[in-house]
Amino acid sequence: MSTETSSQDFAIKRWCFFVVFWPLLCFVFAGIIVCQSGLEIEKRVAGAGFAVIPLIFFAVGMSIRRRLLKERRYATAFTMATVVSIKHSPMMSGGNKSAYFPIYEFQIEEKKYHVKSPSGYSSSCVSKGQQVELYYNPKDPLLFYVPIMQKRDNRWAVLLCGIGIVYPIVGLVHILSLL
């Protein structure tokens, strides 16, 4: 087994551990807060919510992280790709903002592939005609990742998971300090 494969296996095991462990621990935090008899009921409910609601951020961050791990595990063949266009569509939040989805073209043997980024961004960090590194799955070239784009997704995953981890701890410490 190669070092990279064992590193990816470890990352997946670590992901599985945290995706189970942290929500359970947050529910334990919420239970501890609810069981504090020295607190008013409103403070207990607010404290429990402070421990559980950030799990939404944690879940979104961990789902992004799961996709990134899957891409890195299976997309192992390297090629250079060209950004052929950047599709934009309105963001869900409305307004005049758009999400930008780069479309890449690369060739494997005699076949050309056009693939669209699975993530949209509020600003495009690639431009039309730009050459980028791309890793694809040799068995399914539609499973791919672009390292410069994956860095951006990873930052979002870390931010969202961080919110989902820090807020419950802060809430628990705050509530316990009120006793």
Coordinates of C-alpha atoms in Angstrom, one line a residue:
M1 CA 0.0 0.0 0.0
S2 CA 1.4 3.4 -1.0
T3 CA 1.9 6.2 1.5
E4 CA -0.7 8.3 -0.3
T5 CA -3.3 5.6 -0.1
S6 CA -2.7 5.0 3.6
S7 CA -2.9 8.7 4.2
Q8 CA -6.2 8.9 2.3
D9 CA -7.5 5.9 4.3
F10 CA -6.5 7.6 7.5
A11 CA -8.3 10.8 6.4
I12 CA -11.5 8.9 5.6
K13 CA -11.3 7.1 9.0
R14 CA -10.8 10.4 10.8
W15 CA -13.7 11.9 8.8
C16 CA -16.0 9.0 9.9
F17 CA -14.9 9.3 13.5
F18 CA -15.7 13.0 13.7
V19 CA -18.9 12.8 11.7
V20 CA -20.2 10.4 14.5
F21 CA -18.3 11.6 17.6
W22 CA -18.9 15.3 17.4
P23 CA -22.7 15.3 17.0
L24 CA -23.0 12.8 19.8
L25 CA -20.9 15.0 22.0
C26 CA -22.9 18.1 21.2
F27 CA -26.1 16.2 22.2
V28 CA -24.4 15.3 25.5
F29 CA -23.5 19.0 25.9
A30 CA -27.1 19.9 25.3
G31 CA -28.2 17.3 27.8
I32 CA -25.9 18.6 30.4
I33 CA -27.2 22.1 29.9
V34 CA -30.8 21.1 30.0
C35 CA -30.3 19.1 33.2
Q36 CA -28.8 22.1 35.1
S37 CA -31.4 22.9 37.8
G38 CA -29.8 26.2 38.8
L39 CA -30.7 27.8 35.4
E40 CA -34.0 29.3 34.2
I41 CA -35.8 27.2 31.6
E42 CA -35.2 29.9 28.9
K43 CA -31.4 29.8 29.5
R44 CA -31.4 26.0 29.4
V45 CA -33.3 25.9 26.1
A46 CA -31.1 28.7 24.6
G47 CA -27.9 26.9 25.8
A48 CA -29.1 23.6 24.3
G49 CA -29.9 25.3 21.0
F50 CA -26.4 26.9 21.1
A51 CA -24.9 23.4 21.4
V52 CA -27.1 21.7 18.7
I53 CA -27.9 24.3 16.0
P54 CA -24.2 24.8 15.0
L55 CA -24.3 21.1 13.9
I56 CA -25.9 22.3 10.7
F57 CA -22.7 24.2 9.9
F58 CA -20.7 21.2 10.9
A59 CA -22.8 18.8 8.7
V60 CA -22.4 21.1 5.6
G61 CA -18.7 21.4 6.2
M62 CA -18.3 17.7 6.6
S63 CA -20.3 17.0 3.5
I64 CA -17.9 19.3 1.5
R65 CA -15.0 17.5 3.1
R66 CA -16.4 14.1 2.2
R67 CA -16.7 15.1 -1.5
L68 CA -13.1 16.4 -1.4
L69 CA -11.8 13.2 0.1
K70 CA -13.7 11.1 -2.5
E71 CA -12.3 13.2 -5.3
R72 CA -8.8 12.9 -4.1
R73 CA -9.1 9.2 -3.4
Y74 CA -10.4 8.2 -6.9
A75 CA -9.2 11.0 -9.2
T76 CA -5.5 10.0 -9.4
A77 CA -4.6 10.5 -13.1
F78 CA -3.0 13.8 -13.9
T79 CA -3.6 16.0 -17.0
M80 CA -3.6 19.6 -18.0
A81 CA -7.0 21.1 -18.7
T82 CA -8.2 24.3 -20.3
V83 CA -10.9 26.5 -18.9
V84 CA -13.2 26.7 -22.0
S85 CA -16.0 28.7 -20.4
I86 CA -17.3 29.9 -17.1
K87 CA -21.0 29.4 -16.6
H88 CA -22.8 31.7 -14.3
S89 CA -26.2 31.5 -12.7
P90 CA -28.0 33.5 -10.1
M91 CA -27.1 32.7 -6.5
M92 CA -29.9 31.2 -4.3
S93 CA -29.7 34.3 -2.0
G94 CA -31.1 36.4 -4.9
G95 CA -30.1 39.8 -5.8
N96 CA -27.6 40.6 -8.6
K97 CA -25.0 38.1 -7.4
S98 CA -24.0 35.1 -9.6
A99 CA -22.3 31.9 -8.9
Y100 CA -19.5 31.0 -11.4
F101 CA -19.0 27.4 -12.5
P102 CA -15.8 26.8 -14.5
I103 CA -16.1 24.3 -17.4
Y104 CA -12.9 22.4 -18.2
E105 CA -11.8 20.6 -21.3
F106 CA -9.2 17.9 -21.3
Q107 CA -8.2 15.0 -23.5
I108 CA -7.5 11.4 -22.6
E109 CA -6.1 9.4 -25.5
E110 CA -8.4 10.4 -28.4
K111 CA -11.4 11.5 -26.4
K112 CA -12.1 15.0 -25.3
Y113 CA -14.1 15.7 -22.1
H114 CA -16.0 18.8 -21.0
V115 CA -16.6 18.8 -17.3
K116 CA -18.3 21.4 -15.1
S117 CA -17.0 22.3 -11.6
P118 CA -19.3 20.7 -8.9
S119 CA -19.0 23.9 -6.9
G120 CA -20.0 27.4 -7.8
Y121 CA -18.1 30.5 -6.6
S122 CA -19.0 34.1 -6.1
S123 CA -15.9 35.1 -7.9
S124 CA -14.0 33.1 -10.5
C125 CA -10.3 32.4 -9.7
V126 CA -9.7 31.0 -13.2
S127 CA -10.2 32.7 -16.5
K128 CA -11.3 31.5 -19.9
G129 CA -8.4 29.9 -21.8
Q130 CA -6.3 29.3 -18.6
Q131 CA -4.4 26.0 -18.3
V132 CA -5.0 24.3 -15.0
E133 CA -3.9 21.0 -13.4
L134 CA -6.7 18.4 -13.3
Y135 CA -6.8 15.0 -11.7
Y136 CA -9.4 12.5 -13.0
N137 CA -10.5 9.0 -12.2
P138 CA -9.1 6.7 -15.0
K139 CA -12.3 4.6 -14.8
D140 CA -14.7 7.5 -14.8
P141 CA -13.1 10.8 -16.1
L142 CA -16.2 12.7 -15.0
L143 CA -15.0 12.3 -11.4
F144 CA -12.3 14.9 -11.2
Y145 CA -10.8 17.7 -9.2
V146 CA -8.8 20.8 -9.9
P147 CA -6.3 21.5 -7.0
I148 CA -6.6 25.3 -7.1
M149 CA -10.4 25.0 -6.8
Q150 CA -10.2 22.3 -4.2
K151 CA -8.1 24.6 -1.9
R152 CA -11.0 27.0 -2.0
D153 CA -13.6 24.3 -1.1
N154 CA -11.3 23.1 1.7
R155 CA -11.2 26.6 3.2
W156 CA -15.0 26.6 3.3
A157 CA -15.2 23.2 4.8
V158 CA -12.7 24.2 7.6
L159 CA -14.6 27.4 8.3
L160 CA -18.0 25.7 8.5
C161 CA -16.7 22.8 10.6
G162 CA -14.9 25.3 12.8
I163 CA -18.2 27.1 13.5
G164 CA -19.9 23.8 14.2
I165 CA -17.1 22.9 16.7
V166 CA -16.4 26.2 18.4
Y167 CA -19.9 27.4 19.1
P168 CA -21.1 24.4 21.1
I169 CA -17.9 24.6 23.3
V170 CA -18.3 28.3 23.9
G171 CA -22.0 27.8 24.7
L172 CA -21.2 25.0 27.2
V173 CA -18.5 27.0 28.9
H174 CA -20.7 30.0 29.1
I175 CA -23.7 28.2 30.5
L176 CA -21.5 26.3 33.1
S177 CA -19.9 29.6 34.1
L178 CA -23.4 30.9 35.0
L179 CA -23.8 28.3 37.7

